[in-house]
PDB file of C-alpha atoms (C1' of nucleotides) in Angstrom:
ATOM      1  CA  MET W   1       0.000   0.000   0.000  1.00  0.00           C
ATOM      2  CA  PRO W   2       2.000   2.905   1.170  1.00  0.00           C
ATOM      3  CA  GLU W   3       4.458   5.104  -0.589  1.00  0.00           C
ATOM      4  CA  LEU W   4       5.639   8.299   1.029  1.00  0.00           C
ATOM      5  CA  PRO W   5       2.353  10.243   0.678  1.00  0.00           C
ATOM      6  CA  GLU W   6       0.370   7.433   2.288  1.00  0.00           C
ATOM      7  CA  VAL W   7       2.844   7.212   5.162  1.00  0.00           C
ATOM      8  CA  GLU W   8       2.710  10.973   5.643  1.00  0.00           C
ATOM      9  CA  THR W   9      -1.108  10.848   5.533  1.00  0.00           C
ATOM     10  CA  THR W  10      -0.967   8.185   8.229  1.00  0.00           C
ATOM     11  CA  ARG W  11       1.382  10.304  10.342  1.00  0.00           C
ATOM     12  CA  ARG W  12      -0.872  13.331  10.087  1.00  0.00           C
ATOM     13  CA  GLY W  13      -3.910  11.280  11.025  1.00  0.00           C
ATOM     14  CA  VAL W  14      -2.328   9.538  13.988  1.00  0.00           C
ATOM     15  CA  ALA W  15      -0.202  12.275  15.522  1.00  0.00           C
ATOM     16  CA  PRO W  16      -2.859  14.687  16.869  1.00  0.00           C
ATOM     17  CA  LEU W  17      -4.788  11.870  18.540  1.00  0.00           C
ATOM     18  CA  VAL W  18      -1.952  10.331  20.518  1.00  0.00           C
ATOM     19  CA  THR W  19       0.927  12.819  20.832  1.00  0.00           C
ATOM     20  CA  GLY W  20       1.593  13.823  24.434  1.00  0.00           C
ATOM     21  CA  HIS W  21      -0.178  10.782  25.852  1.00  0.00           C
ATOM     22  CA  VAL W  22       1.214   7.891  27.879  1.00  0.00           C
ATOM     23  CA  VAL W  23       1.093   4.332  26.566  1.00  0.00           C
ATOM     24  CA  THR W  24      -0.920   2.195  28.975  1.00  0.00           C
ATOM     25  CA  GLU W  25      -0.983  -1.034  27.020  1.00  0.00           C
ATOM     26  CA  MET W  26       0.684  -2.670  24.052  1.00  0.00           C
ATOM     27  CA  ILE W  27      -0.840  -5.797  22.559  1.00  0.00           C
ATOM     28  CA  VAL W  28       1.037  -7.813  19.958  1.00  0.00           C
ATOM     29  CA  ARG W  29      -1.255 -10.493  18.538  1.00  0.00           C
ATOM     30  CA  ASN W  30       1.160 -11.624  15.861  1.00  0.00           C
ATOM     31  CA  HIS W  31       4.917 -11.184  16.240  1.00  0.00           C
ATOM     32  CA  ARG W  32       5.728 -12.490  12.789  1.00  0.00           C
ATOM     33  CA  LEU W  33       6.270  -9.369  10.736  1.00  0.00           C
ATOM     34  CA  ARG W  34       9.175  -8.897   8.299  1.00  0.00           C
ATOM     35  CA  ILE W  35      11.383  -8.669  11.355  1.00  0.00           C
ATOM     36  CA  PRO W  36       9.899 -10.520  14.350  1.00  0.00           C
ATOM     37  CA  VAL W  37       8.466  -8.079  16.891  1.00  0.00           C
ATOM     38  CA  SER W  38      10.620  -8.166  20.023  1.00  0.00           C
ATOM     39  CA  LYS W  39       8.862  -9.731  23.004  1.00  0.00           C
ATOM     40  CA  SER W  40      10.361  -7.101  25.277  1.00  0.00           C
ATOM     41  CA  LEU W  41       8.900  -4.191  23.310  1.00  0.00           C
ATOM     42  CA  PRO W  42       5.797  -3.645  25.484  1.00  0.00           C
ATOM     43  CA  SER W  43       7.862  -3.418  28.659  1.00  0.00           C
ATOM     44  CA  LEU W  44      10.013  -0.695  27.067  1.00  0.00           C
ATOM     45  CA  ILE W  45       7.075   1.382  25.900  1.00  0.00           C
ATOM     46  CA  ILE W  46       4.337   1.024  28.501  1.00  0.00           C
ATOM     47  CA  GLY W  47       4.408   3.995  30.834  1.00  0.00           C
ATOM     48  CA  GLN W  48       6.282   6.181  28.339  1.00  0.00           C
ATOM     49  CA  ARG W  49       4.875   9.433  27.005  1.00  0.00           C
ATOM     50  CA  LEU W  50       4.759   9.785  23.213  1.00  0.00           C
ATOM     51  CA  GLN W  51       6.561  13.016  22.408  1.00  0.00           C
ATOM     52  CA  GLN W  52       6.278  13.194  18.626  1.00  0.00           C
ATOM     53  CA  VAL W  53       5.350  11.196  15.549  1.00  0.00           C
ATOM     54  CA  GLN W  54       7.821  11.848  12.758  1.00  0.00           C
ATOM     55  CA  ARG W  55       8.464  10.404   9.342  1.00  0.00           C
ATOM     56  CA  ARG W  56      11.700   9.550   7.530  1.00  0.00           C
ATOM     57  CA  ALA W  57      11.365   7.981   4.076  1.00  0.00           C
ATOM     58  CA  LYS W  58       8.525   5.454   4.430  1.00  0.00           C
ATOM     59  CA  TYR W  59       9.264   4.911   8.117  1.00  0.00           C
ATOM     60  CA  LEU W  60       7.278   6.398  10.976  1.00  0.00           C
ATOM     61  CA  TYR W  61       9.098   7.337  14.168  1.00  0.00           C
ATOM     62  CA  PHE W  62       7.223   7.194  17.458  1.00  0.00           C
ATOM     63  CA  CYS W  63       9.529   9.194  19.692  1.00  0.00           C
ATOM     64  CA  PHE W  64       9.660   8.537  23.446  1.00  0.00           C
ATOM     65  CA  SER W  65      12.087   9.938  25.996  1.00  0.00           C
ATOM     66  CA  ASN W  66      13.890   6.590  26.290  1.00  0.00           C
ATOM     67  CA  GLY W  67      14.037   5.746  22.587  1.00  0.00           C
ATOM     68  CA  THR W  68      12.213   5.543  19.286  1.00  0.00           C
ATOM     69  CA  LEU W  69       9.823   3.039  17.785  1.00  0.00           C
ATOM     70  CA  ILE W  70      10.638   2.717  14.071  1.00  0.00           C
ATOM     71  CA  TRP W  71       7.576   1.514  12.190  1.00  0.00           C
ATOM     72  CA  HIS W  72       7.288   0.534   8.533  1.00  0.00           C
ATOM     73  CA  LEU W  73       3.931  -0.260   6.903  1.00  0.00           C
ATOM     74  CA  GLY W  74       5.371  -2.595   4.282  1.00  0.00           C
ATOM     75  CA  MET W  75       3.144  -3.282   1.302  1.00  0.00           C
ATOM     76  CA  SER W  76      -0.215  -3.656   3.013  1.00  0.00           C
ATOM     77  CA  GLY W  77       0.070  -2.017   6.444  1.00  0.00           C
ATOM     78  CA  SER W  78      -2.307   0.633   7.773  1.00  0.00           C
ATOM     79  CA  MET W  79      -3.098   2.326  11.053  1.00  0.00           C
ATOM     80  CA  ARG W  80      -6.407   3.378  12.558  1.00  0.00           C
ATOM     81  CA  VAL W  81      -7.079   5.168  15.803  1.00  0.00           C
ATOM     82  CA  ASN W  82     -10.270   4.374  17.694  1.00  0.00           C
ATOM     83  CA  MET W  83     -11.483   4.365  21.244  1.00  0.00           C
ATOM     84  CA  ALA W  84     -10.199   1.097  22.709  1.00  0.00           C
ATOM     85  CA  SER W  85     -13.169  -1.232  22.582  1.00  0.00           C
ATOM     86  CA  SER W  86     -13.839  -2.649  19.140  1.00  0.00           C
ATOM     87  CA  THR W  87     -12.933  -6.267  18.498  1.00  0.00           C
ATOM     88  CA  PRO W  88      -9.806  -6.695  16.369  1.00  0.00           C
ATOM     89  CA  ALA W  89     -10.175  -7.979  12.816  1.00  0.00           C
ATOM     90  CA  LYS W  90      -8.196 -10.780  11.238  1.00  0.00           C
ATOM     91  CA  HIS W  91      -4.964  -8.966  10.407  1.00  0.00           C
ATOM     92  CA  ASP W  92      -4.936  -6.463  13.271  1.00  0.00           C
ATOM     93  CA  HIS W  93      -1.534  -7.418  14.672  1.00  0.00           C
ATOM     94  CA  ILE W  94      -0.664  -4.632  17.109  1.00  0.00           C
ATOM     95  CA  ASP W  95      -2.532  -2.233  19.423  1.00  0.00           C
ATOM     96  CA  LEU W  96      -1.008   0.714  21.267  1.00  0.00           C
ATOM     97  CA  VAL W  97      -3.425   1.992  23.897  1.00  0.00           C
ATOM     98  CA  PHE W  98      -2.984   5.491  25.349  1.00  0.00           C
ATOM     99  CA  ASP W  99      -4.104   7.140  28.583  1.00  0.00           C
ATOM    100  CA  ASN W 100      -6.744   9.185  26.759  1.00  0.00           C
ATOM    101  CA  GLY W 101      -8.533   5.971  25.773  1.00  0.00           C
ATOM    102  CA  GLN W 102      -7.358   6.029  22.162  1.00  0.00           C
ATOM    103  CA  CYS W 103      -6.180   2.803  20.599  1.00  0.00           C
ATOM    104  CA  LEU W 104      -3.755   2.892  17.682  1.00  0.00           C
ATOM    105  CA  ARG W 105      -4.342  -0.305  15.760  1.00  0.00           C
ATOM    106  CA  TYR W 106      -1.987  -1.701  13.119  1.00  0.00           C
ATOM    107  CA  ARG W 107      -3.326  -3.930  10.377  1.00  0.00           C
ATOM    108  CA  ASP W 108      -1.058  -5.662   7.866  1.00  0.00           C
ATOM    109  CA  PRO W 109      -2.381  -8.654   5.868  1.00  0.00           C
ATOM    110  CA  ARG W 110       0.863  -9.428   4.069  1.00  0.00           C
ATOM    111  CA  ARG W 111       3.094  -8.785   7.095  1.00  0.00           C
ATOM    112  CA  PHE W 112       5.853  -7.055   5.133  1.00  0.00           C
ATOM    113  CA  GLY W 113       5.829  -4.299   7.727  1.00  0.00           C
ATOM    114  CA  LEU W 114       8.101  -4.088  10.743  1.00  0.00           C
ATOM    115  CA  VAL W 115       8.447  -2.494  14.150  1.00  0.00           C
ATOM    116  CA  ALA W 116      11.872  -1.937  15.680  1.00  0.00           C
ATOM    117  CA  TRP W 117      13.064  -0.204  18.826  1.00  0.00           C
ATOM    118  CA  THR W 118      16.181   1.883  19.142  1.00  0.00           C
ATOM    119  CA  SER W 119      17.485   3.880  22.076  1.00  0.00           C
ATOM    120  CA  SER W 120      20.022   5.629  19.818  1.00  0.00           C
ATOM    121  CA  PRO W 121      19.178   8.341  17.297  1.00  0.00           C
ATOM    122  CA  PRO W 122      17.075   6.524  14.667  1.00  0.00           C
ATOM    123  CA  SER W 123      19.176   7.969  11.845  1.00  0.00           C
ATOM    124  CA  ALA W 124      21.978   5.684  13.047  1.00  0.00           C
ATOM    125  CA  HIS W 125      19.824   2.571  12.857  1.00  0.00           C
ATOM    126  CA  LYS W 126      20.727  -0.107  10.337  1.00  0.00           C
ATOM    127  CA  LEU W 127      17.374   0.316   8.549  1.00  0.00           C
ATOM    128  CA  ILE W 128      17.867   4.054   8.123  1.00  0.00           C
ATOM    129  CA  SER W 129      21.541   4.934   7.944  1.00  0.00           C
ATOM    130  CA  HIS W 130      22.049   4.046   4.284  1.00  0.00           C
ATOM    131  CA  LEU W 131      19.057   6.040   3.032  1.00  0.00           C
ATOM    132  CA  GLY W 132      19.383   8.953   0.635  1.00  0.00           C
ATOM    133  CA  PRO W 133      17.841  12.419   1.020  1.00  0.00           C
ATOM    134  CA  GLU W 134      14.161  13.234   1.356  1.00  0.00           C
ATOM    135  CA  PRO W 135      12.678  14.613  -1.869  1.00  0.00           C
ATOM    136  CA  TRP W 136      12.462  18.098  -0.314  1.00  0.00           C
ATOM    137  CA  ASP W 137      16.013  18.054   1.043  1.00  0.00           C
ATOM    138  CA  THR W 138      18.205  20.826  -0.371  1.00  0.00           C
ATOM    139  CA  LEU W 139      20.611  18.028  -1.352  1.00  0.00           C
ATOM    140  CA  PHE W 140      18.057  16.604  -3.758  1.00  0.00           C
ATOM    141  CA  THR W 141      18.734  18.531  -6.957  1.00  0.00           C
ATOM    142  CA  GLY W 142      19.078  17.850 -10.661  1.00  0.00           C
ATOM    143  CA  ALA W 143      22.849  18.110 -10.293  1.00  0.00           C
ATOM    144  CA  TYR W 144      22.775  15.519  -7.512  1.00  0.00           C
ATOM    145  CA  LEU W 145      20.791  13.044  -9.625  1.00  0.00           C
ATOM    146  CA  HIS W 146      22.951  13.700 -12.649  1.00  0.00           C
ATOM    147  CA  LYS W 147      26.112  12.984 -10.680  1.00  0.00           C
ATOM    148  CA  LYS W 148      24.725   9.857  -8.988  1.00  0.00           C
ATOM    149  CA  ALA W 149      23.602   8.528 -12.375  1.00  0.00           C
ATOM    150  CA  ARG W 150      27.064   8.701 -13.886  1.00  0.00           C
ATOM    151  CA  GLY W 151      27.995   5.342 -15.392  1.00  0.00           C
ATOM    152  CA  ARG W 152      24.743   3.681 -14.411  1.00  0.00           C
ATOM    153  CA  LYS W 153      22.918   1.588 -16.957  1.00  0.00           C
ATOM    154  CA  ILE W 154      19.938   0.955 -14.723  1.00  0.00           C
ATOM    155  CA  ALA W 155      16.555   2.128 -16.030  1.00  0.00           C
ATOM    156  CA  VAL W 156      15.791   5.599 -14.687  1.00  0.00           C
ATOM    157  CA  LYS W 157      12.597   4.316 -13.136  1.00  0.00           C
ATOM    158  CA  ASN W 158      14.518   1.864 -10.963  1.00  0.00           C
ATOM    159  CA  PHE W 159      17.101   4.550 -10.286  1.00  0.00           C
ATOM    160  CA  ILE W 160      14.622   6.965  -8.702  1.00  0.00           C
ATOM    161  CA  MET W 161      12.977   4.132  -6.766  1.00  0.00           C
ATOM    162  CA  ASP W 162      16.340   3.309  -5.162  1.00  0.00           C
ATOM    163  CA  GLY W 163      16.215   4.516  -1.563  1.00  0.00           C
ATOM    164  CA  LYS W 164      19.951   5.142  -1.546  1.00  0.00           C
ATOM    165  CA  ILE W 165      19.391   7.789  -4.252  1.00  0.00           C
ATOM    166  CA  VAL W 166      16.217   9.406  -2.921  1.00  0.00           C
ATOM    167  CA  VAL W 167      13.617   8.057  -0.526  1.00  0.00           C
ATOM    168  CA  GLY W 168       9.877   7.812  -0.803  1.00  0.00           C
ATOM    169  CA  VAL W 169       9.399   7.332  -4.542  1.00  0.00           C
ATOM    170  CA  GLY W 170       7.528   4.063  -4.943  1.00  0.00           C
ATOM    171  CA  ASN W 171       6.065   2.332  -7.950  1.00  0.00           C
ATOM    172  CA  ILE W 172       3.083   4.619  -8.512  1.00  0.00           C
ATOM    173  CA  TYR W 173       4.810   7.949  -8.119  1.00  0.00           C
ATOM    174  CA  ALA W 174       7.857   6.873 -10.120  1.00  0.00           C
ATOM    175  CA  SER W 175       5.625   6.366 -13.164  1.00  0.00           C
ATOM    176  CA  GLU W 176       3.776   9.600 -12.468  1.00  0.00           C
ATOM    177  CA  SER W 177       6.804  11.843 -12.010  1.00  0.00           C
ATOM    178  CA  LEU W 178       8.570  10.430 -15.069  1.00  0.00           C
ATOM    179  CA  HIS W 179       5.469  11.091 -17.135  1.00  0.00           C
ATOM    180  CA  MET W 180       5.233  14.641 -15.890  1.00  0.00           C
ATOM    181  CA  ALA W 181       8.909  15.147 -16.694  1.00  0.00           C
ATOM    182  CA  GLY W 182       8.562  13.632 -20.172  1.00  0.00           C
ATOM    183  CA  ILE W 183      11.168  10.927 -19.560  1.00  0.00           C
ATOM    184  CA  ASN W 184      10.907   7.346 -20.813  1.00  0.00           C
ATOM    185  CA  PRO W 185      11.047   5.069 -17.747  1.00  0.00           C
ATOM    186  CA  ARG W 186      13.311   2.545 -19.493  1.00  0.00           C
ATOM    187  CA  ARG W 187      15.973   5.081 -20.414  1.00  0.00           C
ATOM    188  CA  ALA W 188      19.367   4.369 -18.850  1.00  0.00           C
ATOM    189  CA  ALA W 189      19.977   6.651 -15.865  1.00  0.00           C
ATOM    190  CA  SER W 190      23.329   7.783 -17.256  1.00  0.00           C
ATOM    191  CA  ARG W 191      21.743   8.904 -20.521  1.00  0.00           C
ATOM    192  CA  ILE W 192      19.613  11.686 -19.121  1.00  0.00           C
ATOM    193  CA  SER W 193      20.762  15.287 -19.278  1.00  0.00           C
ATOM    194  CA  LEU W 194      21.234  17.613 -16.332  1.00  0.00           C
ATOM    195  CA  ASP W 195      18.349  19.704 -17.639  1.00  0.00           C
ATOM    196  CA  ARG W 196      15.981  16.792 -17.600  1.00  0.00           C
ATOM    197  CA  TYR W 197      17.123  15.705 -14.139  1.00  0.00           C
ATOM    198  CA  GLN W 198      16.358  19.193 -12.916  1.00  0.00           C
ATOM    199  CA  ARG W 199      12.900  18.849 -14.342  1.00  0.00           C
ATOM    200  CA  LEU W 200      12.494  15.392 -12.797  1.00  0.00           C
ATOM    201  CA  CYS W 201      13.468  16.702  -9.381  1.00  0.00           C
ATOM    202  CA  GLY W 202      10.647  19.188  -9.594  1.00  0.00           C
ATOM    203  CA  THR W 203       8.048  16.713 -10.812  1.00  0.00           C
ATOM    204  CA  VAL W 204       8.916  14.241  -8.034  1.00  0.00           C
ATOM    205  CA  GLN W 205       8.204  16.987  -5.511  1.00  0.00           C
ATOM    206  CA  THR W 206       5.079  18.180  -7.296  1.00  0.00           C
ATOM    207  CA  VAL W 207       3.610  14.686  -7.553  1.00  0.00           C
ATOM    208  CA  LEU W 208       4.350  13.814  -3.916  1.00  0.00           C
ATOM    209  CA  ASP W 209       3.061  17.181  -2.669  1.00  0.00           C
ATOM    210  CA  GLY W 210      -0.115  16.735  -4.672  1.00  0.00           C
ATOM    211  CA  ALA W 211      -0.656  13.233  -3.366  1.00  0.00           C
ATOM    212  CA  ILE W 212      -0.127  14.295   0.252  1.00  0.00           C
ATOM    213  CA  ALA W 213      -2.606  17.138  -0.211  1.00  0.00           C
ATOM    214  CA  LYS W 214      -5.219  14.620  -1.385  1.00  0.00           C
ATOM    215  CA  GLY W 215      -4.616  12.188   1.450  1.00  0.00           C
ATOM    216  CA  GLY W 216      -2.613   9.703  -0.612  1.00  0.00           C
ATOM    217  CA  THR W 217      -3.607   7.264  -3.328  1.00  0.00           C
ATOM    218  CA  THR W 218      -6.084   4.460  -2.783  1.00  0.00           C
ATOM    219  CA  LEU W 219      -5.680   1.659  -5.308  1.00  0.00           C
ATOM    220  CA  LYS W 220      -7.530  -1.093  -3.525  1.00  0.00           C
ATOM    221  CA  ASP W 221      -7.742  -0.703   0.181  1.00  0.00           C
ATOM    222  CA  PHE W 222      -5.572   2.098   1.480  1.00  0.00           C
ATOM    223  CA  ALA W 223      -7.436   4.265   3.967  1.00  0.00           C
ATOM    224  CA  GLY W 224      -6.283   7.133   6.090  1.00  0.00           C
ATOM    225  CA  THR W 225      -6.570   6.816   9.847  1.00  0.00           C
ATOM    226  CA  ASP W 226     -10.117   8.140   9.587  1.00  0.00           C
ATOM    227  CA  GLY W 227     -11.027   5.310   7.234  1.00  0.00           C
ATOM    228  CA  LYS W 228     -11.420   7.571   4.219  1.00  0.00           C
ATOM    229  CA  PRO W 229      -9.680   6.626   0.972  1.00  0.00           C
ATOM    230  CA  GLY W 230      -6.952   8.739  -0.619  1.00  0.00           C
ATOM    231  CA  TYR W 231      -8.310  10.861  -3.417  1.00  0.00           C
ATOM    232  CA  PHE W 232      -5.124  11.169  -5.453  1.00  0.00           C
ATOM    233  CA  SER W 233      -6.156   8.004  -7.350  1.00  0.00           C
ATOM    234  CA  GLN W 234      -8.377  10.202  -9.467  1.00  0.00           C
ATOM    235  CA  GLU W 235      -5.420  12.388 -10.418  1.00  0.00           C
ATOM    236  CA  LEU W 236      -3.086   9.665 -11.605  1.00  0.00           C
ATOM    237  CA  LEU W 237      -2.125  10.464 -15.182  1.00  0.00           C
ATOM    238  CA  VAL W 238      -0.581   7.153 -16.252  1.00  0.00           C
ATOM    239  CA  TYR W 239      -0.511   4.629 -13.399  1.00  0.00           C
ATOM    240  CA  GLY W 240      -3.189   1.989 -13.951  1.00  0.00           C
ATOM    241  CA  ARG W 241      -4.269   3.650 -17.204  1.00  0.00           C
ATOM    242  CA  ALA W 242      -2.906   1.248 -19.823  1.00  0.00           C
ATOM    243  CA  ASP W 243      -4.750   1.571 -23.158  1.00  0.00           C
ATOM    244  CA  GLU W 244      -6.298   4.901 -22.179  1.00  0.00           C
ATOM    245  CA  PRO W 245      -5.432   8.065 -24.088  1.00  0.00           C
ATOM    246  CA  CYS W 246      -2.684  10.263 -22.645  1.00  0.00           C
ATOM    247  CA  GLN W 247      -4.260  13.463 -21.351  1.00  0.00           C
ATOM    248  CA  GLN W 248      -1.335  15.465 -22.722  1.00  0.00           C
ATOM    249  CA  CYS W 249      -1.126  14.209 -26.285  1.00  0.00           C
ATOM    250  CA  GLY W 250      -3.840  11.616 -26.857  1.00  0.00           C
ATOM    251  CA  ALA W 251      -1.466   8.729 -27.598  1.00  0.00           C
ATOM    252  CA  THR W 252      -2.231   5.381 -25.994  1.00  0.00           C
ATOM    253  CA  ILE W 253      -0.665   4.763 -22.598  1.00  0.00           C
ATOM    254  CA  LYS W 254       1.459   1.625 -22.466  1.00  0.00           C
ATOM    255  CA  GLN W 255       2.150  -0.799 -19.641  1.00  0.00           C
ATOM    256  CA  LEU W 256       5.392  -2.702 -19.332  1.00  0.00           C
ATOM    257  CA  VAL W 257       7.433  -4.466 -16.695  1.00  0.00           C
ATOM    258  CA  ILE W 258      10.645  -2.842 -15.491  1.00  0.00           C
ATOM    259  CA  GLY W 259      12.530  -4.500 -12.670  1.00  0.00           C
ATOM    260  CA  GLN W 260       9.630  -6.890 -12.042  1.00  0.00           C
ATOM    261  CA  ARG W 261       7.264  -3.988 -11.414  1.00  0.00           C
ATOM    262  CA  SER W 262       4.417  -2.695 -13.578  1.00  0.00           C
ATOM    263  CA  SER W 263       5.223   0.596 -15.216  1.00  0.00           C
ATOM    264  CA  PHE W 264       3.050   2.963 -17.198  1.00  0.00           C
ATOM    265  CA  TYR W 265       4.079   5.640 -19.677  1.00  0.00           C
ATOM    266  CA  CYS W 266       3.122   7.531 -22.773  1.00  0.00           C
ATOM    267  CA  PRO W 267       5.361   6.429 -25.676  1.00  0.00           C
ATOM    268  CA  SER W 268       4.724   9.737 -27.418  1.00  0.00           C
ATOM    269  CA  CYS W 269       5.487  12.355 -24.773  1.00  0.00           C
ATOM    270  CA  GLN W 270       8.055  10.330 -22.835  1.00  0.00           C
ATOM    271  CA  GLN W 271      11.200   9.784 -24.913  1.00  0.00           C
TER     272      GLN W 271
ATOM    273  C1'  DC Q   1      30.414  -2.236  -7.676  1.00  0.00           C
ATOM    274  C1'  DC Q   2      26.361  -3.193 -10.534  1.00  0.00           C
ATOM    275  C1'  DG Q   3      22.048  -5.004 -12.195  1.00  0.00           C
ATOM    276  C1'  DG Q   4      18.647  -8.316 -12.179  1.00  0.00           C
ATOM    277  C1'  DA Q   5      16.052 -12.140 -10.011  1.00  0.00           C
ATOM    278  C1'  DC Q   6      13.945 -13.830  -6.004  1.00  0.00           C
ATOM    279  C1'  DG Q   7      11.604 -14.299  -1.663  1.00  0.00           C
ATOM    280  C1'  DC Q   8       8.866 -12.789   2.104  1.00  0.00           C
ATOM    281  C1'  DC Q   9       3.039 -13.170   2.852  1.00  0.00           C
ATOM    282  C1'  DT Q  10      -2.053 -12.906   1.937  1.00  0.00           C
ATOM    283  C1'  DG Q  11      -5.837 -11.397  -0.809  1.00  0.00           C
ATOM    284  C1'  DT Q  12      -8.103 -10.533  -5.110  1.00  0.00           C
ATOM    285  C1'  DC Q  13      -9.113 -10.772  -9.776  1.00  0.00           C
ATOM    286  C1'  DG Q  14      -9.440 -12.648 -14.463  1.00  0.00           C
ATOM    287  C1'  DG Q  15      -9.436 -16.548 -17.473  1.00  0.00           C
ATOM    288  C1'  DC Q  16     -10.647 -21.103 -18.393  1.00  0.00           C
TER     289       DC Q  16
ATOM    290  C1'  DT S   1     -19.117 -22.266  -9.604  1.00  0.00           C
ATOM    291  C1'  DG S   2     -14.308 -23.496  -8.827  1.00  0.00           C
ATOM    292  C1'  DC S   3      -9.607 -23.719  -9.517  1.00  0.00           C
ATOM    293  C1'  DC S   4      -5.113 -21.681 -10.668  1.00  0.00           C
ATOM    294  C1'  DG S   5      -1.920 -18.432 -11.988  1.00  0.00           C
ATOM    295  C1'  DA S   6      -0.768 -13.646 -12.109  1.00  0.00           C
ATOM    296  C1'  DC S   7      -0.354  -9.718  -9.689  1.00  0.00           C
ATOM    297  C1'  DA S   8      -0.434  -6.074  -5.781  1.00  0.00           C
ATOM    298  C1'  DG S   9       1.648   0.245  -2.816  1.00  0.00           C
ATOM    299  C1'  DG S  10       8.385  -2.484  -0.357  1.00  0.00           C
ATOM    300  C1'  DC S  11      12.747  -3.898   0.289  1.00  0.00           C
ATOM    301  C1'  DG S  12      16.676  -6.921   1.675  1.00  0.00           C
ATOM    302  C1'  DT S  13      19.573 -10.542  -0.131  1.00  0.00           C
ATOM    303  C1'  DC S  14      21.835 -13.360  -3.290  1.00  0.00           C
ATOM    304  C1'  DC S  15      24.125 -14.470  -7.561  1.00  0.00           C
ATOM    305  C1'  DG S  16      26.559 -13.771 -11.892  1.00  0.00           C
TER     306       DG S  16
END
DNA sequence: CCGGACGCCTGTCGGC
DNA sequence: TGCCGACAGGCGTCCG
């Protein structure tokens, strides 16, 4: 489910309901996520006051005075906040209950998500330390992309989905930002000019900003913490639109597989 | 170092 | 209707 805009939508939904409150209970119904949930996690967190909910890449940080809970939603994870009473559904693996009666509930059918604890700065954690800049970081420029792409034969779509290059660009928004920048997704990363990388930088930001403003993209079942879908789905220009006319030029949008992932582009305006 | 394939899981959808 | 393969928003690892 979640790329950066969906994770940010989740953060914005969760944060105001639980920030500043003390964890009174932590229930782990299924420990078997991508990384097994540590059995000692509840004892570290219960009694601690949640200071902030932050985001880095597609990770959420739940910041306590004694450490940070690093939480990734994987492919199918989502969070809802409700008053602690409703009976958990099938894939509701974790509850965090707070002293204001709110229950943060994590659902993840495919269990590609993970929860990890660190008492060091999270940026030093193994999951985080190798990650590239955020898309809005001043480091993330056309010149930066151009330099990183030197000598690389990888398709540009895979290149911008590589978290070591820039974080947060997943399969949907990679197709979208390349379309908006007029770049063919299969083009070798090293064969794209500085000019076009500058343009791509901007479209990555524009697409992600737009998606965050709409509460993310719902393809099948993503919902914000209020249960409402993300409305950016309606604004997708190429993703999921194979055989439809391109809204820019009228040519037929094509679907192909790049790096084992579905990709969508307009063969006429993306060269 | 690089690029590509694969695996982790479950659910859903389309074709036969 | 039922079965079976393909595919789905991520990402770490392994192999050539």
